Structure formats: C-alpha cells, structure tokens
Amino acid sequence: MAITGIKGFNDILPGEVEKWQYIEATARRVFELYGLSEIRIPILEKTELFSRSIGDATDIVEKEMYSFVDKGENRVTMRPEGTASVMRSYIEHKLYAQDPVARLYYMGPMFRYERPQKGRYRQFHQIGAELTGVTDPTVDAQVLTMLSHFFAELGLDEPSLEINSLGCPECRPVYRESLKNFLLTRMELLCEDCVRRYETNPLRALDCKAAGCKEATKGAPAMLDNLCQGCSDHFEKTKSYLDAVGTKYRINERMVRGLDYYTRTTFEMVTSLLGAQSAVAAGGRYDGLISELGGPQIPGIGFAIGVERVALLLAEKDFARRPDLFIAAMGEVAHGRAFQLMTALQRLGSSVEIDYEGKSLKSQLRRADKFKARYTLIIGEDELSKGTAPLKNMDGGTQEEVALEAEAILKAVKG
Ligand code: HAM
C-alpha cells in the first residue's frame, strides 16, 4: 500500500505554491520598506525555551508541542512559533550590543499538535516580524501599519485589525485578582478548561468560545479600565499615532492572546470568512521576554501571519504561472529546431514550452492552451525553409510572422 502523509501536515503543490510565493514576496517587499532584515532560525530548539517564554500554563506548552528526547538525551521541541527562537538568537549572538534596535523578519513552518480543520494544521507556516529596543508607542503604530500595509498590498479588504492592551507586571496582577473575584461567583457556568485554568490563566475565560463562559464573563471588569498610568498613556498614544497615519482598527477589550509573554499592546487581524479560525495574523508587545530569557532589559514587539489562512483568503485569485511561449512543431526536424529555440530563449530569460511526444498539431495546441501560454509559434517544413513562422498572441488573437531566431522571437513576445 502506498504511504500517505501525516494528518495535519500538508503538501503545497504546484498551482498553489505560486500563491505562497506571491504572499512571501509581498511580505519581503513591504517589510524591507520598513527597514526589516531576514533572520533564519532553526526548527528544533531546547524545550525549555518555549516553556519559559510562551508559558507553562498555555495550551501550546501544555498540550500542543512536538517534543521528544533526542539520541543525546536532550529534551527538544519543534518550534511552535518564532518569537522565542528569534529572541534566543538575538540574546545568544548579542545583537543588542551593536544596536538594541533590531528589526527582523522570518518565514517558515511551525508545529502544533492541534485538531486539524480548515485553516488549522499541525504543520503550518508563519511570516513573522519582531522589532526590539523601542518603548515609544510610535513603534507599536508602525508595526500595526506595516501589517495593514501588507494586507492592502495583497489586495485584501479582509482581515481587519483589532487591538487591546494587556497591561504590565504592575497592573495586570491587580486586574487578574479582580477578574478572579468576579468569576468566583460564576464558576458553575465556566467550561472545564476555564475552571482548570482559573488559578493559572483566568484571563482566557474572556475569549473562550463556550456559551457558558460567554455568559459568565458578561459584565466582567476589562483590562483596559484597569491599566496603570504608564500603560494607559501608552495605549492612548498608540491609538493617536494610528489615527494620525490613517491605520484603521477596532478595540477588542476581550482579546487575551494564548501566549504569556505579552505586555501592553496586543492585536489580531481577524476575518469572518474562515469560520472558527478567525485570526489571520496576531501579535503584541513583549517588554519582559528578552530579560526573562536571560538577556538585558530590552522591550520588543512583533506579530506572525498565518500563511495558510492568507492563502485561503486569496482563494479565488489565479496565480498559475504562464509561460511566454509554446512552440508547436511538426516533424522531427522542426522538433529539433523548436528545442534549440526554446533553449536559446530560456537562456535569454523567457519561459518556453514545447511538446516532447510528437503529438498532432491539434493536441500540441491543446497543451499550449492548458499551459495558458501567452504566445504560440507553429513550425513545420515550410516555415523552416522560409525562415519565418506565425506567432499568435493567445490573449488578443493577433498574429504576426517572425524570423525563426531567438532574438526576434524574444522581441515579439516581450515587447
Ligand atoms: P499566534 O497567535 O499563536 O502568535 O499565531 C499567529 C498566527 O499563526 C495566527 O493568527 C494564525 O494565523 C497562525 N496559526 C497559529 N496556529 C495555527 C495552526 N495550527 N494552523 C494554521 N495557522 C495557525 C504567535 O505565534 C506569536 N509568535 C506572534 C508574535 C510574534 N507575537 C509577537 N511576535
């Protein structure tokens, strides 16, 4: 029996992969406008890196990590996200010593043992950005603007930006206690998961999808109403900078995020088009993460985009690559000439297809249609002796005679 792939691990096939390349190229182009450089981080890290940064009481660390003990008895994990690895690298290579302000982006596969469904996979791909070294809220507004810019460049009106503040180590513990007191009288409504994490992570009840939890948290105190002066100022300034540059957002005071390292500004790009998987991108500020991982006290902020979800939003667009030219040849000699012309044109930077099986002209032209070639050139004995052949523009239907020389054909197809 043939061996199949693993559930939740997908192949990205030709036809679909062009869309991914377009998404990745757009991200590189937009991020580089904002001064970001690419960083490539390994897929495998010490398990401790994720438990310490993402947090032991999170779903990711509690139940979703692909962790194992390797042959050298090391406890390792296939990265479930990129932020922790990027910060590990930033600290390990003392990037902050040259300049605490680092502006980095990355793209690649992440691994979480979640229940697969549309938009949720066990191997999925993120394009992430991380900016360190700036506390000033202009950087919060800049990161959010860059993310919105990326989606606008893709030509998508969905998703839309939602923002919140999760406070800091000064105000969040106070808020957490008041939320716990509020929930204490409503415990019987909470779902099993929220009861279990009442002590360790009570904020999760605020964005839990269970009907009982929604009911239980009606009228709950909001973090935004309980921010300390510093966090409140930061949030107000972030909003005013977003307004100043026309970046649209909505406040969602129930957004809590599933990772522990966040402080102050948090955000998600959400859509209603993907069912339960509404977040297409998400992120926030993490002012304590670098010091938590053993580095200096340097703030950071970033996000990650879920590439599969962006690809689903781009579903209707046709990204199939089209060759410039299909050369149809009749007879052995013409076939040899078609091969030479194809090779010469490819060396000159043009994409060309031919038939390899000596098929009839009709079926060669069907193949040209299937490739959606922009031009077709037909060569037979007559054309070989004349030294010219008809070149047909498949989009406009117009036809012209061209010399059977690579340069002349190139000029005609590339203009
Ligand atoms: P996250 O919210 O866990 O944040 O993931 C970010 C995005 O990755 C999600 O909004 C979603 O689009 C995509 N994603 C997550 N899990 C899956 C999955 N199982 N299948 C498909 N797509 C998925 C982070 O990972 C943070 N590191 C973001 C960040 C960067 N915060 C600061 N810097």
GROMACS .gro file of N, CA, C and O and ligand atoms in nm, residues 81 83 106 112 114 119-121 124 126 130 257 259 261-262 279-284 286 302-304 306 309, ligand 1:
model
  141
   81GLU      N    1   0.630   2.833   1.736
   81GLU     CA    2   0.620   2.974   1.695
   81GLU      C    3   0.762   3.027   1.680
   81GLU      O    4   0.858   2.956   1.711
   83THR      N    5   0.881   3.371   1.777
   83THR     CA    6   0.930   3.481   1.861
   83THR      C    7   1.038   3.436   1.960
   83THR      O    8   1.142   3.501   1.974
  106TYR      N    9   1.100   3.672   0.958
  106TYR     CA   10   1.131   3.530   0.933
  106TYR      C   11   1.010   3.467   0.867
  106TYR      O   12   0.897   3.518   0.878
  112ARG      N   13   0.231   2.254   1.576
  112ARG     CA   14   0.147   2.246   1.698
  112ARG      C   15   0.053   2.128   1.683
  112ARG      O   16  -0.013   2.114   1.579
  114GLU      N   17  -0.252   2.038   1.716
  114GLU     CA   18  -0.390   2.083   1.733
  114GLU      C   19  -0.480   1.992   1.652
  114GLU      O   20  -0.433   1.917   1.567
  119GLY      N   21  -0.802   2.572   0.789
  119GLY     CA   22  -0.729   2.685   0.845
  119GLY      C   23  -0.649   2.652   0.970
  119GLY      O   24  -0.584   2.738   1.027
  120ARG      N   25  -0.657   2.525   1.015
  120ARG     CA   26  -0.579   2.486   1.134
  120ARG      C   27  -0.509   2.353   1.106
  120ARG      O   28  -0.575   2.254   1.078
  121TYR      N   29  -0.378   2.356   1.114
  121TYR     CA   30  -0.299   2.239   1.075
  121TYR      C   31  -0.194   2.212   1.182
  121TYR      O   32  -0.173   2.292   1.272
  124PHE      N   33   0.210   2.429   1.012
  124PHE     CA   34   0.156   2.545   0.942
  124PHE      C   35   0.272   2.643   0.923
  124PHE      O   36   0.383   2.619   0.972
  126GLN      N   37   0.430   3.043   0.920
  126GLN     CA   38   0.414   3.183   0.963
  126GLN      C   39   0.514   3.272   0.890
  126GLN      O   40   0.625   3.229   0.856
  130GLU      N   41   0.969   4.091   1.414
  130GLU     CA   42   0.998   4.126   1.554
  130GLU      C   43   1.085   4.251   1.555
  130GLU      O   44   1.186   4.258   1.484
  257ARG      N   45  -0.504   3.669   2.395
  257ARG     CA   46  -0.388   3.602   2.335
  257ARG      C   47  -0.351   3.476   2.414
  257ARG      O   48  -0.370   3.468   2.533
  259LEU      N   49  -0.049   3.334   2.453
  259LEU     CA   50   0.091   3.320   2.493
  259LEU      C   51   0.117   3.417   2.607
  259LEU      O   52   0.064   3.527   2.608
  261TYR      N   53   0.388   3.585   2.710
  261TYR     CA   54   0.491   3.689   2.714
  261TYR      C   55   0.441   3.830   2.683
  261TYR      O   56   0.517   3.926   2.691
  262TYR      N   57   0.314   3.845   2.652
  262TYR     CA   58   0.267   3.977   2.609
  262TYR      C   59   0.253   4.077   2.722
  262TYR      O   60   0.215   4.044   2.834
  279ALA      N   61  -0.840   3.439   1.329
  279ALA     CA   62  -0.718   3.521   1.332
  279ALA      C   63  -0.625   3.484   1.216
  279ALA      O   64  -0.579   3.371   1.205
  280VAL      N   65  -0.600   3.582   1.131
  280VAL     CA   66  -0.512   3.559   1.016
  280VAL      C   67  -0.368   3.600   1.053
  280VAL      O   68  -0.270   3.550   0.999
  281ALA      N   69  -0.359   3.692   1.148
  281ALA     CA   70  -0.228   3.733   1.199
  281ALA      C   71  -0.249   3.782   1.342
  281ALA      O   72  -0.360   3.825   1.376
  282ALA      N   73  -0.144   3.776   1.423
  282ALA     CA   74  -0.161   3.819   1.561
  282ALA      C   75  -0.025   3.851   1.622
  282ALA      O   76   0.078   3.803   1.576
  283GLY      N   77  -0.029   3.933   1.727
  283GLY     CA   78   0.098   3.966   1.790
  283GLY      C   79   0.079   4.062   1.906
  283GLY      O   80  -0.031   4.082   1.954
  284GLY      N   81   0.191   4.122   1.945
  284GLY     CA   82   0.184   4.217   2.054
  284GLY      C   83   0.322   4.253   2.105
  284GLY      O   84   0.424   4.208   2.052
  286TYR      N   85   0.616   4.262   2.393
  286TYR     CA   86   0.668   4.168   2.495
  286TYR      C   87   0.788   4.231   2.564
  286TYR      O   88   0.901   4.193   2.542
  302GLY      N   89   0.602   4.244   1.808
  302GLY     CA   90   0.602   4.174   1.679
  302GLY      C   91   0.471   4.105   1.651
  302GLY      O   92   0.374   4.117   1.728
  303PHE      N   93   0.470   4.034   1.540
  303PHE     CA   94   0.349   3.960   1.502
  303PHE      C   95   0.387   3.842   1.415
  303PHE      O   96   0.501   3.833   1.367
  304ALA      N   97   0.290   3.752   1.395
  304ALA     CA   98   0.308   3.646   1.296
  304ALA      C   99   0.180   3.634   1.215
  304ALA      O  100   0.069   3.642   1.268
  306GLY      N  101  -0.044   3.396   0.960
  306GLY     CA  102  -0.065   3.255   0.925
  306GLY      C  103  -0.078   3.242   0.773
  306GLY      O  104  -0.178   3.286   0.715
  309ARG      N  105  -0.380   3.068   0.615
  309ARG     CA  106  -0.506   3.146   0.625
  309ARG      C  107  -0.509   3.259   0.522
  309ARG      O  108  -0.612   3.288   0.464
  416HAM     P1  109  -0.020   3.303   1.745
  416HAM     O1  110  -0.142   3.382   1.770
  416HAM     O2  111  -0.003   3.178   1.823
  416HAM     O3  112   0.102   3.401   1.774
  416HAM     O4  113  -0.007   3.267   1.591
  416HAM     C1  114  -0.006   3.368   1.492
  416HAM     C2  115  -0.087   3.326   1.371
  416HAM     O5  116  -0.042   3.198   1.322
  416HAM     C3  117  -0.235   3.302   1.399
  416HAM     O6  118  -0.307   3.423   1.397
  416HAM     C4  119  -0.275   3.212   1.283
  416HAM     O7  120  -0.299   3.289   1.166
  416HAM     C5  121  -0.149   3.129   1.262
  416HAM     N1  122  -0.165   2.997   1.325
  416HAM     C6  123  -0.147   2.964   1.455
  416HAM     N2  124  -0.171   2.833   1.475
  416HAM     C7  125  -0.205   2.780   1.355
  416HAM     C8  126  -0.241   2.649   1.309
  416HAM     N3  127  -0.243   2.543   1.391
  416HAM     N4  128  -0.272   2.633   1.178
  416HAM     C9  129  -0.268   2.738   1.092
  416HAM     N5  130  -0.234   2.864   1.130
  416HAM    C10  131  -0.203   2.885   1.260
  416HAM    C11  132   0.232   3.366   1.763
  416HAM     O8  133   0.272   3.263   1.715
  416HAM    C12  134   0.328   3.474   1.809
  416HAM     N6  135   0.465   3.423   1.798
  416HAM    C13  136   0.309   3.600   1.727
  416HAM    C14  137   0.403   3.709   1.771
  416HAM    C15  138   0.515   3.747   1.709
  416HAM     N7  139   0.389   3.783   1.878
  416HAM    C16  140   0.490   3.867   1.886
  416HAM     N8  141   0.569   3.845   1.786
   0.00000   0.00000   0.00000
